[in-house]
Short mmCIF file of C-alpha atoms and ligand atoms in Angstrom, two decimals:
data_model
loop_
_atom_site.label_atom_id
_atom_site.label_comp_id
_atom_site.label_asym_id
_atom_site.label_seq_id
_atom_site.Cartn_x
_atom_site.Cartn_y
_atom_site.Cartn_z
CA UNK F 1 0.00 0.00 0.00
CA UNK F 2 1.49 3.39 -0.96
CA UNK F 3 1.42 6.54 1.20
CA UNK F 4 -1.46 8.13 -0.69
CA UNK F 5 -3.64 5.05 -0.18
CA UNK F 6 -2.63 5.06 3.49
CA UNK F 7 -3.69 8.70 3.78
CA UNK F 8 -7.11 8.05 2.25
CA UNK F 9 -7.65 4.92 4.31
CA UNK F 10 -6.74 6.85 7.43
CA UNK F 11 -9.48 9.37 6.67
CA UNK F 12 -11.98 6.56 6.21
CA UNK F 13 -10.98 4.89 9.49
CA UNK F 14 -11.06 8.12 11.49
CA UNK F 15 -14.39 9.22 10.10
CA UNK F 16 -16.03 5.81 10.30
CA UNK F 17 -14.61 4.19 13.44
CA UNK F 18 -15.34 0.51 14.01
CA UNK F 19 -16.87 0.01 10.55
CA UNK F 20 -14.60 -2.85 9.52
CA UNK F 21 -16.53 -3.93 6.39
CA UNK F 22 -16.39 -0.40 4.99
CA UNK F 23 -12.65 -0.09 5.68
CA UNK F 24 -12.08 -3.49 4.05
CA UNK F 25 -13.97 -2.60 0.89
CA UNK F 26 -12.33 0.82 0.47
CA UNK F 27 -8.87 -0.71 0.99
CA UNK F 28 -9.46 -3.41 -1.60
CA UNK F 29 -10.49 -0.81 -4.18
CA UNK F 30 -7.91 1.90 -3.40
CA UNK F 31 -4.96 -0.47 -3.54
CA UNK F 32 -5.88 -1.51 -7.06
CA UNK F 33 -6.33 2.15 -8.09
CA UNK F 34 -2.72 3.04 -7.19
CA UNK F 35 -1.43 2.80 -10.78
CA UNK F 36 -4.40 4.84 -12.00
CA UNK F 37 -3.81 7.64 -9.51
CA UNK F 38 -0.12 7.65 -10.41
CA UNK F 39 -1.06 8.13 -14.07
CA UNK F 40 -3.68 10.80 -13.27
CA UNK F 41 -2.20 13.26 -10.75
CA UNK F 42 -5.07 15.65 -11.57
CA UNK F 43 -7.39 13.44 -9.47
CA UNK F 44 -5.37 14.10 -6.33
CA UNK F 45 -5.37 17.84 -7.02
CA UNK F 46 -9.14 17.80 -7.44
CA UNK F 47 -9.61 16.02 -4.09
CA UNK F 48 -11.41 13.36 -6.05
CA UNK F 49 -10.72 10.43 -3.71
CA UNK F 50 -11.53 12.49 -0.60
CA UNK F 51 -14.91 13.20 -2.18
CA UNK F 52 -15.40 9.66 -3.44
CA UNK F 53 -14.95 8.07 0.01
CA UNK F 54 -17.46 10.37 1.68
CA UNK F 55 -21.13 9.47 1.05
CA UNK F 56 -23.15 12.29 -0.50
CA UNK F 57 -25.90 11.65 2.03
CA UNK F 58 -26.73 9.16 4.81
CA UNK F 59 -30.25 8.83 6.15
CA UNK F 60 -30.86 6.95 9.38
CA UNK F 61 -34.33 6.60 10.83
CA UNK F 62 -36.54 4.94 13.44
CA UNK F 63 -38.79 2.11 12.24
CA UNK F 64 -41.48 1.39 14.85
CA UNK F 65 -43.98 -1.43 14.25
CA UNK F 66 -46.33 -3.67 16.19
CA UNK F 67 -45.72 -7.44 16.30
CA UNK F 68 -48.42 -10.13 16.30
CA UNK F 69 -48.58 -10.19 20.09
CA UNK F 70 -49.34 -6.44 20.17
CA UNK F 71 -45.87 -5.48 21.39
CA UNK F 72 -44.16 -2.40 19.96
CA UNK F 73 -40.84 -3.14 18.24
CA UNK F 74 -38.26 -0.59 17.11
CA UNK F 75 -35.66 -1.12 14.40
CA UNK F 76 -33.26 1.23 12.70
CA UNK F 77 -33.52 1.93 8.97
CA UNK F 78 -30.88 3.38 6.63
CA UNK F 79 -30.32 4.70 3.14
CA UNK F 80 -26.79 5.55 2.10
CA UNK F 81 -26.81 7.71 -1.05
CA UNK F 82 -23.16 7.39 -1.85
CA UNK F 83 -22.46 8.74 -5.31
CA UNK F 84 -24.66 10.23 -8.05
CA UNK F 85 -21.96 11.20 -10.57
CA UNK F 86 -23.34 9.03 -13.37
CA UNK F 87 -27.03 8.71 -12.47
CA UNK F 88 -29.62 8.59 -9.69
CA UNK F 89 -28.70 6.41 -6.71
CA UNK F 90 -29.54 2.75 -7.29
CA UNK F 91 -29.06 -0.21 -5.00
CA UNK F 92 -30.85 -2.74 -2.88
CA UNK F 93 -32.38 -2.73 0.56
CA UNK F 94 -31.15 -5.38 3.01
CA UNK F 95 -33.09 -6.60 6.04
CA UNK F 96 -30.75 -8.58 8.30
CA UNK F 97 -29.86 -8.54 11.99
CA UNK F 98 -26.23 -7.59 11.24
CA UNK F 99 -27.13 -4.42 9.31
CA UNK F 100 -25.34 -1.35 10.71
CA UNK F 101 -23.66 1.68 9.10
CA UNK F 102 -20.45 -0.25 8.28
CA UNK F 103 -22.38 -2.82 6.24
CA UNK F 104 -24.57 -0.17 4.58
CA UNK F 105 -21.56 1.93 3.58
CA UNK F 106 -19.54 -0.98 2.20
CA UNK F 107 -22.50 -2.13 0.11
CA UNK F 108 -23.21 1.38 -1.17
CA UNK F 109 -19.54 2.03 -1.96
CA UNK F 110 -19.25 -1.25 -3.84
CA UNK F 111 -22.45 -0.41 -5.68
CA UNK F 112 -20.93 2.78 -7.18
CA UNK F 113 -18.37 0.79 -9.18
CA UNK F 114 -20.70 -2.11 -9.92
CA UNK F 115 -23.31 0.20 -11.38
CA UNK F 116 -20.69 2.04 -13.42
CA UNK F 117 -19.50 -1.29 -14.87
CA UNK F 118 -22.97 -2.07 -16.24
CA UNK F 119 -22.57 0.86 -18.64
CA UNK F 120 -25.98 2.13 -17.55
CA UNK F 121 -26.75 5.56 -16.02
CA UNK F 122 -27.05 4.65 -12.33
CA UNK F 123 -25.24 6.00 -9.26
CA UNK F 124 -24.50 4.02 -6.10
CA UNK F 125 -26.69 3.65 -3.02
CA UNK F 126 -27.84 1.04 -0.54
CA UNK F 127 -30.31 0.78 2.29
CA UNK F 128 -31.71 -1.55 4.85
CA UNK F 129 -32.60 -2.20 8.44
CA UNK F 130 -31.47 -4.36 11.33
CA UNK F 131 -34.71 -6.33 11.00
CA UNK F 132 -34.66 -10.12 10.69
CA UNK F 133 -37.57 -11.35 8.53
CA UNK F 134 -36.80 -15.00 9.45
CA UNK F 135 -39.79 -16.52 11.23
CA UNK F 136 -41.90 -13.33 11.02
CA UNK F 137 -45.51 -13.59 9.89
CA UNK F 138 -46.70 -11.92 6.66
CA UNK F 139 -48.56 -9.37 8.78
CA UNK F 140 -45.44 -8.50 10.76
CA UNK F 141 -43.36 -8.16 7.59
CA UNK F 142 -46.05 -5.96 6.02
CA UNK F 143 -46.26 -3.65 9.03
CA UNK F 144 -42.50 -3.40 9.18
CA UNK F 145 -42.20 -2.61 5.45
CA UNK F 146 -44.95 0.01 5.67
CA UNK F 147 -43.28 1.72 8.59
CA UNK F 148 -39.89 1.59 6.83
CA UNK F 149 -41.38 3.20 3.72
CA UNK F 150 -43.21 5.87 5.73
CA UNK F 151 -39.83 7.52 6.19
CA UNK F 152 -37.96 6.30 3.11
CA UNK F 153 -40.48 7.52 0.52
CA UNK F 154 -39.50 11.18 0.90
CA UNK F 155 -35.87 10.38 -0.01
CA UNK F 156 -36.46 8.29 -3.15
CA UNK F 157 -37.99 8.89 -6.57
CA UNK F 158 -37.54 8.03 -10.27
CA UNK F 159 -34.81 10.64 -10.78
CA UNK F 160 -33.43 10.62 -7.22
CA UNK F 161 -32.96 7.12 -5.85
CA UNK F 162 -34.46 3.75 -6.73
CA UNK F 163 -34.15 0.94 -4.19
CA UNK F 164 -34.61 -2.78 -4.93
CA UNK F 165 -34.24 -6.01 -2.95
CA UNK F 166 -31.20 -7.60 -1.33
CA UNK F 167 -30.80 -10.15 1.48
CA UNK F 168 -34.08 -10.49 3.36
CA UNK F 169 -35.96 -8.38 0.82
CA UNK F 170 -37.63 -10.54 -1.82
CA UNK F 171 -40.85 -10.32 -3.83
CA UNK F 172 -43.07 -10.22 -0.73
CA UNK F 173 -41.20 -7.33 0.88
CA UNK F 174 -40.91 -5.44 -2.44
CA UNK F 175 -44.69 -5.74 -2.87
CA UNK F 176 -45.36 -4.22 0.57
CA UNK F 177 -42.73 -1.52 0.08
CA UNK F 178 -44.06 -0.54 -3.34
CA UNK F 179 -47.70 -0.53 -2.18
CA UNK F 180 -46.88 1.90 0.60
CA UNK F 181 -44.62 4.04 -1.60
CA UNK F 182 -47.33 4.41 -4.23
CA UNK F 183 -49.87 5.49 -1.63
CA UNK F 184 -47.61 8.01 0.08
CA UNK F 185 -46.05 9.50 -3.06
CA UNK F 186 -49.28 9.34 -5.09
CA UNK F 187 -47.14 8.17 -7.97
CA UNK F 188 -46.93 4.85 -9.82
CA UNK F 189 -43.36 4.98 -11.03
CA UNK F 190 -39.95 3.28 -11.22
CA UNK F 191 -38.82 4.28 -7.71
CA UNK F 192 -38.67 0.61 -6.71
CA UNK F 193 -37.43 -2.27 -8.85
CA UNK F 194 -37.62 -6.01 -8.42
CA UNK F 195 -41.40 -5.77 -8.64
CA UNK F 196 -43.54 -8.75 -9.65
CA UNK F 197 -44.19 -8.84 -13.41
CA UNK F 198 -47.92 -8.46 -12.75
CA UNK F 199 -47.45 -4.87 -11.59
CA UNK F 200 -44.55 -3.47 -13.61
CA UNK F 201 -41.69 -5.83 -12.83
CA UNK F 202 -39.24 -7.05 -15.44
CA UNK F 203 -39.42 -10.50 -16.98
CA UNK F 204 -36.31 -12.26 -15.70
CA UNK F 205 -35.29 -9.84 -12.91
CA UNK F 206 -35.54 -12.56 -10.23
CA UNK F 207 -32.98 -14.82 -11.85
CA UNK F 208 -30.94 -11.98 -13.43
CA UNK F 209 -28.22 -11.83 -10.77
CA UNK F 210 -27.60 -15.59 -10.83
CA UNK F 211 -27.76 -15.90 -14.63
CA UNK F 212 -25.41 -12.92 -14.94
CA UNK F 213 -22.90 -14.55 -12.58
CA UNK F 214 -22.85 -17.68 -14.71
CA UNK F 215 -22.48 -15.68 -17.96
CA UNK F 216 -19.56 -13.89 -16.32
CA UNK F 217 -17.97 -17.13 -15.05
CA UNK F 218 -18.43 -18.60 -18.52
CA UNK F 219 -16.41 -15.68 -19.98
CA UNK F 220 -13.67 -16.34 -17.39
CA UNK F 221 -13.49 -20.01 -18.36
CA UNK F 222 -13.47 -19.29 -22.09
CA UNK F 223 -10.75 -16.64 -21.71
CA UNK F 224 -8.66 -19.41 -20.15
CA UNK F 225 -9.40 -22.05 -22.75
CA UNK F 226 -11.97 -23.98 -20.72
CA UNK F 227 -15.70 -24.60 -20.91
CA UNK F 228 -18.55 -24.75 -18.40
CA UNK F 229 -19.84 -28.14 -19.49
CA UNK F 230 -18.93 -30.90 -17.05
CA UNK F 231 -17.58 -28.57 -14.34
CA UNK F 232 -18.26 -29.41 -10.70
CA UNK F 233 -19.39 -26.33 -8.84
CA UNK F 234 -19.71 -25.57 -5.13
CA UNK F 235 -21.82 -22.59 -4.14
CA UNK F 236 -22.96 -21.08 -0.85
CA UNK F 237 -26.34 -19.72 0.07
CA UNK F 238 -29.75 -20.86 -1.16
CA UNK F 239 -31.52 -17.57 -1.88
CA UNK F 240 -32.44 -15.99 -5.21
CA UNK F 241 -28.84 -15.52 -6.30
CA UNK F 242 -27.90 -19.14 -5.52
CA UNK F 243 -31.06 -20.34 -7.24
CA UNK F 244 -30.53 -18.39 -10.50
CA UNK F 245 -26.88 -19.45 -10.51
CA UNK F 246 -27.78 -23.13 -10.09
CA UNK F 247 -30.45 -23.03 -12.77
CA UNK F 248 -28.14 -21.46 -15.38
CA UNK F 249 -25.20 -23.72 -14.46
CA UNK F 250 -27.48 -26.73 -14.93
CA UNK F 251 -28.58 -25.40 -18.31
CA UNK F 252 -24.95 -25.04 -19.43
CA UNK F 253 -24.10 -28.59 -18.36
CA UNK F 254 -22.20 -27.80 -15.14
CA UNK F 255 -23.17 -29.50 -11.88
CA UNK F 256 -23.75 -27.86 -8.49
CA UNK F 257 -22.68 -30.48 -5.93
CA UNK F 258 -22.92 -28.41 -2.73
CA UNK F 259 -24.79 -25.41 -1.38
CA UNK F 260 -25.15 -24.00 2.10
CA UNK F 261 -27.38 -22.32 4.67
CA UNK F 262 -26.59 -20.87 8.07
CA UNK F 263 -26.96 -24.32 9.67
CA UNK F 264 -24.39 -26.11 7.50
CA UNK F 265 -24.15 -27.38 3.95
CA UNK F 266 -25.69 -29.94 1.62
CA UNK F 267 -23.46 -32.29 -0.35
CA UNK F 268 -25.31 -33.72 -3.34
CA UNK F 269 -22.79 -35.47 -5.61
CA UNK F 270 -25.56 -36.30 -8.11
CA UNK F 271 -26.02 -32.56 -8.67
CA UNK F 272 -28.77 -30.09 -7.89
CA UNK F 273 -30.96 -30.42 -11.00
CA UNK F 274 -34.63 -30.56 -12.05
CA UNK F 275 -37.13 -30.72 -9.20
CA UNK F 276 -34.26 -30.29 -6.72
CA UNK F 277 -33.72 -26.73 -7.98
CA UNK F 278 -37.41 -25.99 -7.40
CA UNK F 279 -37.26 -27.50 -3.94
CA UNK F 280 -34.15 -25.51 -3.14
CA UNK F 281 -36.00 -22.22 -3.69
CA UNK F 282 -39.14 -23.54 -1.99
CA UNK F 283 -37.01 -24.16 1.07
CA UNK F 284 -35.75 -20.59 1.01
CA UNK F 285 -39.24 -19.20 0.56
CA UNK F 286 -40.47 -21.21 3.55
CA UNK F 287 -38.81 -18.51 5.67
CA UNK F 288 -37.09 -21.17 7.81
CA UNK F 289 -33.61 -20.35 6.56
CA UNK F 290 -32.25 -23.89 6.97
CA UNK F 291 -31.21 -26.50 4.42
CA UNK F 292 -31.40 -29.74 6.44
CA UNK F 293 -34.88 -30.66 4.99
CA UNK F 294 -33.28 -31.00 1.53
CA UNK F 295 -31.26 -33.99 2.75
CA UNK F 296 -34.40 -35.53 4.30
CA UNK F 297 -36.23 -35.22 0.99
CA UNK F 298 -33.51 -36.36 -1.44
CA UNK F 299 -31.83 -39.56 -0.19
CA UNK F 300 -28.48 -39.23 -2.06
CA UNK F 301 -27.84 -35.84 -0.44
CA UNK F 302 -25.95 -35.43 2.83
CA UNK F 303 -26.35 -32.64 5.36
CA UNK F 304 -23.12 -31.57 7.00
CA UNK F 305 -24.04 -29.55 10.06
CA UNK F 306 -22.14 -26.46 11.16
CA UNK F 307 -19.60 -26.56 8.31
CA UNK F 308 -18.94 -24.47 5.22
CA UNK F 309 -18.99 -26.01 1.74
CA UNK F 310 -15.49 -24.77 0.82
CA UNK F 311 -13.99 -28.08 2.00
CA UNK F 312 -15.68 -29.88 -0.93
CA UNK F 313 -13.46 -30.39 -3.96
CA UNK F 314 -14.69 -28.64 -7.12
CA UNK F 315 -13.57 -26.95 -10.34
CA UNK F 316 -15.37 -23.68 -9.68
CA UNK F 317 -16.50 -21.99 -6.46
CA UNK F 318 -19.30 -19.41 -6.38
CA UNK F 319 -20.08 -17.87 -2.97
CA UNK F 320 -23.68 -16.58 -3.11
CA UNK F 321 -24.42 -15.88 0.57
CA UNK F 322 -22.95 -12.98 2.55
CA UNK F 323 -19.89 -10.85 3.09
CA UNK F 324 -16.72 -12.50 4.42
CA UNK F 325 -18.00 -16.02 3.81
CA UNK F 326 -14.56 -17.12 2.53
CA UNK F 327 -11.86 -16.66 5.16
CA UNK F 328 -8.18 -17.53 4.84
CA UNK F 329 -8.66 -21.17 5.93
CA UNK F 330 -11.44 -21.57 3.35
CA UNK F 331 -9.20 -20.08 0.66
CA UNK F 332 -6.56 -22.68 1.63
CA UNK F 333 -9.13 -25.47 1.12
CA UNK F 334 -10.05 -24.04 -2.28
CA UNK F 335 -6.41 -23.87 -3.38
CA UNK F 336 -5.74 -27.37 -2.03
CA UNK F 337 -8.62 -28.74 -4.11
CA UNK F 338 -6.74 -27.69 -7.23
CA UNK F 339 -9.57 -25.45 -8.46
CA UNK F 340 -8.66 -22.79 -10.99
CA UNK F 341 -11.71 -20.55 -10.68
CA UNK F 342 -13.69 -18.62 -8.09
CA UNK F 343 -16.45 -16.24 -9.06
CA UNK F 344 -18.00 -14.03 -6.40
CA UNK F 345 -21.81 -14.04 -6.42
CA UNK F 346 -22.47 -12.31 -3.10
CA UNK F 347 -21.21 -8.84 -2.24
CA UNK F 348 -17.66 -8.99 -0.80
CA UNK F 349 -17.84 -12.71 0.08
CA UNK F 350 -14.05 -12.97 0.41
CA UNK F 351 -11.84 -11.33 3.05
CA UNK F 352 -8.93 -9.33 1.63
CA UNK F 353 -6.52 -11.85 3.15
CA UNK F 354 -8.33 -14.77 1.51
CA UNK F 355 -8.52 -12.92 -1.80
CA UNK F 356 -4.76 -12.30 -1.79
CA UNK F 357 -4.08 -15.94 -0.96
CA UNK F 358 -6.32 -17.23 -3.74
CA UNK F 359 -4.78 -14.95 -6.35
CA UNK F 360 -1.21 -15.56 -5.19
CA UNK F 361 -1.88 -19.28 -5.60
CA UNK F 362 -3.12 -19.06 -9.17
CA UNK F 363 -6.89 -19.07 -8.63
CA UNK F 364 -8.60 -16.81 -11.16
CA UNK F 365 -11.12 -14.64 -9.32
CA UNK F 366 -14.20 -12.99 -10.78
CA UNK F 367 -14.91 -10.04 -8.45
CA UNK F 368 -18.46 -9.49 -7.22
CA UNK F 369 -18.83 -5.93 -8.42
CA UNK F 370 -18.44 -7.28 -11.95
CA UNK F 371 -19.89 -10.77 -11.67
CA UNK F 372 -23.10 -9.94 -9.80
CA UNK F 373 -23.90 -6.72 -11.67
CA UNK F 374 -26.57 -8.46 -13.75
CA UNK F 375 -29.15 -7.90 -11.00
CA UNK F 376 -28.79 -4.17 -10.84
CA UNK F 377 -28.42 -3.95 -14.62
CA UNK F 378 -31.83 -5.59 -15.01
CA UNK F 379 -33.19 -3.25 -12.34
CA UNK F 380 -32.14 -0.34 -14.52
CA UNK F 381 -33.79 -2.00 -17.51
CA UNK F 382 -36.92 -2.31 -15.34
CA UNK F 383 -36.75 1.45 -14.66
CA UNK F 384 -36.62 2.07 -18.40
CA UNK F 385 -39.52 -0.30 -18.99
CA UNK F 386 -41.64 1.53 -16.41
CA UNK F 387 -40.67 4.99 -17.66
CA UNK F 388 -41.58 3.95 -21.19
CA UNK F 389 -44.92 2.44 -20.04
CA UNK F 390 -44.12 -0.79 -21.81
CA UNK F 391 -43.25 -4.46 -21.23
CA UNK F 392 -40.08 -6.20 -22.40
CA UNK F 393 -40.16 -9.92 -23.28
CA UNK F 394 -38.01 -12.47 -21.42
CA UNK F 395 -35.94 -12.97 -24.58
CA UNK F 396 -35.26 -9.24 -24.90
CA UNK F 397 -34.13 -9.08 -21.29
CA UNK F 398 -31.93 -12.15 -21.40
CA UNK F 399 -30.21 -11.06 -24.59
CA UNK F 400 -29.48 -7.65 -23.07
CA UNK F 401 -28.27 -9.21 -19.80
CA UNK F 402 -25.88 -11.52 -21.62
CA UNK F 403 -24.46 -8.63 -23.65
CA UNK F 404 -23.98 -6.54 -20.51
CA UNK F 405 -22.16 -9.34 -18.68
CA UNK F 406 -19.83 -10.02 -21.63
CA UNK F 407 -19.09 -6.27 -21.86
CA UNK F 408 -18.32 -6.07 -18.15
CA UNK F 409 -15.94 -9.00 -18.41
CA UNK F 410 -14.23 -7.56 -21.47
CA UNK F 411 -13.89 -4.05 -20.05
CA UNK F 412 -12.45 -5.38 -16.75
CA UNK F 413 -10.00 -7.57 -18.67
CA UNK F 414 -9.05 -4.65 -20.96
CA UNK F 415 -8.49 -2.24 -18.04
CA UNK F 416 -6.17 -4.73 -16.32
CA UNK F 417 -4.27 -5.24 -19.56
CA UNK F 418 -3.93 -1.49 -20.11
CA UNK F 419 -2.16 -1.20 -16.75
CA UNK F 420 0.07 -4.21 -17.41
CA UNK F 421 -1.66 -6.36 -14.79
CA UNK F 422 -2.35 -9.40 -16.97
CA UNK F 423 -5.69 -11.18 -16.63
CA UNK F 424 -6.50 -9.65 -13.25
CA UNK F 425 -10.26 -9.09 -13.18
CA UNK F 426 -10.23 -7.88 -9.57
CA UNK F 427 -8.05 -4.88 -10.34
CA UNK F 428 -9.52 -4.47 -13.82
CA UNK F 429 -13.10 -4.18 -12.56
CA UNK F 430 -12.07 -1.60 -9.96
CA UNK F 431 -10.19 0.43 -12.56
CA UNK F 432 -12.89 0.28 -15.25
CA UNK F 433 -15.68 1.20 -12.80
CA UNK F 434 -13.63 3.95 -11.20
CA UNK F 435 -12.59 5.59 -14.48
CA UNK F 436 -16.18 6.17 -15.51
CA UNK F 437 -17.18 7.71 -12.17
CA UNK F 438 -13.95 9.71 -11.87
CA UNK F 439 -14.33 11.27 -15.32
CA UNK F 440 -17.94 12.25 -14.60
CA UNK F 441 -16.90 13.78 -11.25
CA UNK F 442 -14.15 15.79 -12.92
CA UNK F 443 -16.58 17.13 -15.51
CA UNK F 444 -19.13 18.14 -12.87
CA UNK F 445 -16.82 20.25 -10.71
CA UNK F 446 -16.54 20.28 -6.91
CA UNK F 447 -19.98 19.11 -5.81
O1 2IT E 1 -26.30 -5.89 -4.67
C1 2IT E 1 -27.03 -5.56 -5.63
O2 2IT E 1 -26.56 -5.23 -6.72
C2 2IT E 1 -28.47 -5.57 -5.43
N1 2IT E 1 -28.91 -5.90 -4.34
C3 2IT E 1 -29.41 -5.18 -6.52
C4 2IT E 1 -29.61 -3.71 -6.54
C5 2IT E 1 -30.68 -3.23 -7.49
O3 2IT E 1 -30.97 -2.02 -7.45
O4 2IT E 1 -31.24 -4.03 -8.23
#
């Protein structure tokens, strides 16, 4: 790390004490921007990085609601509107017990570069609450979402900020959030994406993130003379991202042999295919957040309690759960298995230490801000669909998604090459995303 990076990181740490995830994410990005900043001294003069690391706006608010027993509950809601240099803020809303400013800021910061990589006009933002939807009734979730939106609605809008789903916020929550938004704002518009197709949603948005990850991984394999067909894949998670990823992998002839939940992982050597994929998502939608019942239902599958799936040997690893899922010891297992590829599905699923170890040991890594950008890209397409008062067909959406993912891969690879970094998609994605935002910031003056 050079002295300039140290200076910027110091500012971040002083201004955001104790927010380890945010520090981690900024460090990962700034280190790979060192050659760019050396080539562009005008960015330092313009205080560009100082501005980039400070969110444009952070909203934090009380979310009171009444549970089924009549008791009043209070959660804390957030929206971090990080950077609007290239478009209105765009990014998901996460409901999870570990949501706090450090998680919100890391996700929003990451989103700036991810959104820039899509090539679409969207800035970076993220929101959420420290609310755990697991085990809550529909009525509780509805009351929570309505209370959350009662404050959030005044900060969002079609040209201001457009939230979508993330962990803990799926079709049910989006429906409640949109219903309340529409009533409060008296406007039926594209302020929320990830809607059901019945009321303005985009054909294919649900599986877009997962499909996009597989298109991206496919580019990685092809660039290295390999193909997806016949590959053994280990993933983590069993939410929407994991589901879309599994479905597309299956279609391309690869085999998911393990997936995980918070209670452990499932090893299914026969592969998660056909009705098993449907059951996998059914399990998630049950709201129980456990994967043990899969092993009870499908005899060949084994449930390994309390363990992570990274100890299973595979050709390709795709973490689709949460941040910091892959720690150094997991990275060692992955390297020991002889795998050549890891593609990040979740946001920041790898610690910086683990990432360094993987790359130093020859594993080719597809970084999340590039690989999982298909979700937000389709959200932006949904915004366009709504603004144009039209409906796009599934074929139109999938063709566009595939193009976007191939472009992201190629621009990350090209940026790395331009700086003499070889086929380093981690640095390349950071550089390509940054350059777009940086140029827009320079053109717009000190704002
Ligand atoms: O992490 C992400 O890119 C998302 N949760 C999707 C954001 C969006 O606005 O669709």
